[in-house]
Tab-separated table of C-alpha atoms in Angstrom:
chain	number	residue	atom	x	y	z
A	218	UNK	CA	77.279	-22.660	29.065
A	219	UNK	CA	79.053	-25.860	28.604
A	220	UNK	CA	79.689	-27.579	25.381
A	221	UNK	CA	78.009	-30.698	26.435
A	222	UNK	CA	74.573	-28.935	27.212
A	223	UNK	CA	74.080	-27.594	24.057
A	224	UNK	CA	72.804	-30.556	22.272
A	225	UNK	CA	70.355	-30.607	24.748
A	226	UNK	CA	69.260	-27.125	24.356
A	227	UNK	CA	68.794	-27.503	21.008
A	228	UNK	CA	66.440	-30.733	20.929
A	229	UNK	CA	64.757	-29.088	23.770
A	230	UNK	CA	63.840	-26.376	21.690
A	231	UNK	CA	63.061	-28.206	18.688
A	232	UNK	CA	61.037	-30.260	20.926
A	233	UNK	CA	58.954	-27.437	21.990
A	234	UNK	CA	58.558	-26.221	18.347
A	235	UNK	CA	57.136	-29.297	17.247
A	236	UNK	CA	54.146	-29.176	20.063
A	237	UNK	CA	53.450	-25.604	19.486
A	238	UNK	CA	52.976	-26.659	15.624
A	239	UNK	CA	51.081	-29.393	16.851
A	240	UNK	CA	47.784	-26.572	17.885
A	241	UNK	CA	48.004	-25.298	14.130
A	242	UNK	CA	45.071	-25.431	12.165
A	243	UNK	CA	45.526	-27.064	9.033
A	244	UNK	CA	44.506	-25.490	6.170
A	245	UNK	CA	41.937	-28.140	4.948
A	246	UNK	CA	39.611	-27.131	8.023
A	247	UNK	CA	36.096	-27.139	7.157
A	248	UNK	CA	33.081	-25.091	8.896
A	249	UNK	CA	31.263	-28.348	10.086
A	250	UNK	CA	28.739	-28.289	7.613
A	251	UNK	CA	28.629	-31.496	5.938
A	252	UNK	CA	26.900	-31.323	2.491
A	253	UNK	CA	27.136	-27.931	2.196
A	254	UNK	CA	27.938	-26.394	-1.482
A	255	UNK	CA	30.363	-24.008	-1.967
A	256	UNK	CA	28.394	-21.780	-4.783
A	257	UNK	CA	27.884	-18.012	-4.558
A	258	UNK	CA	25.479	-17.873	-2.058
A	259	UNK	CA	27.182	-18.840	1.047
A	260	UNK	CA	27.977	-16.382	3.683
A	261	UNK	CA	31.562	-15.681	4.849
A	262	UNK	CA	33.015	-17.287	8.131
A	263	UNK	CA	33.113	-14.446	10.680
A	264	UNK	CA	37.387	-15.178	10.075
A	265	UNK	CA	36.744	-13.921	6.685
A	266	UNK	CA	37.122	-17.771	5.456
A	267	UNK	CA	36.587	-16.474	1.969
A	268	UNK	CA	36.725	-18.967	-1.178
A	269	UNK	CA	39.044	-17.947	-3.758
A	270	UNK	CA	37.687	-18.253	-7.671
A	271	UNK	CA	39.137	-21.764	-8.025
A	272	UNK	CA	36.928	-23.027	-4.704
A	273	UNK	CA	40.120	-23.142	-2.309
A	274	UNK	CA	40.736	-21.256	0.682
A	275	UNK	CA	43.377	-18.181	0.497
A	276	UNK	CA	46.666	-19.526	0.528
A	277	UNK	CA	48.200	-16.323	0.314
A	278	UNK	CA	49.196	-15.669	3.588
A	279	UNK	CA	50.518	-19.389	4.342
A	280	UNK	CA	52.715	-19.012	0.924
A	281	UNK	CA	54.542	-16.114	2.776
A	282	UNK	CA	54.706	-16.618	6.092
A	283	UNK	CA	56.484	-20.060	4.542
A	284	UNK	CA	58.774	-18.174	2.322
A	285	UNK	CA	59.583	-15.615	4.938
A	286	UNK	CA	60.542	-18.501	7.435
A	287	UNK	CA	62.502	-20.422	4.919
A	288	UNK	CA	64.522	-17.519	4.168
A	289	UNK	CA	65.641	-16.721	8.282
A	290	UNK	CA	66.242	-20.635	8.603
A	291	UNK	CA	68.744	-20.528	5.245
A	292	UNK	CA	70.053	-17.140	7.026
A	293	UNK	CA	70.696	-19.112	10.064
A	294	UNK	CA	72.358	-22.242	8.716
A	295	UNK	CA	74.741	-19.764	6.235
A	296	UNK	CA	75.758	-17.911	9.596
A	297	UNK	CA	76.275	-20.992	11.356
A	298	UNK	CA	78.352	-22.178	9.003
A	299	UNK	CA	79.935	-18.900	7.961
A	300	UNK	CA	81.007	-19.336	12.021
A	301	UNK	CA	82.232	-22.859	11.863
A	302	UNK	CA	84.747	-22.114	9.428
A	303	UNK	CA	86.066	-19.135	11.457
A	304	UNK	CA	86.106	-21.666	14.517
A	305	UNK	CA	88.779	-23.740	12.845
């Protein structure tokens, strides 16, 4: 592959990223009931959209699939670099 097609390989790819991210959920998504209270008594979303004790969704999963994708992107950039200075 040629040097000069690279560039364009990469923003291609960081291109398609982005619009896969774009069909995320958020985290802030609500179950369409407006009003509703968020006491004891409500039933769990059939996607086990529990509330934790503080009234917030679970987080926990986000936190680590975050931390776990942080940690291959810094493993990435110290290879790449690690390879750039055998390059010159």
């Amino acid at each position: 592959m040629s040097a000069a097609r690279r560039p364009l390989l990469t923003a291609t790819a960081a291109g398609t990223l982005l619009c896969a991210l774009w069909f995320v959920p958020s985290a802030n998504a609500s179950d369409g009931a407006a009003g509703a209270g968020t006491g004891s008594s409500r039933p769990a979303a059939p996607g086990g959209d529990r509330l934790a004790e503080t009234g917030g969704p679970d987080t926990t999963a986000y936190v680590l699939g975050g931390t776990g994708f942080l940690g291959v992107g810094a493993g990435f950039v110290a290879l790449a670099m690690r390879r750039h200075g055998r390059a010159s």
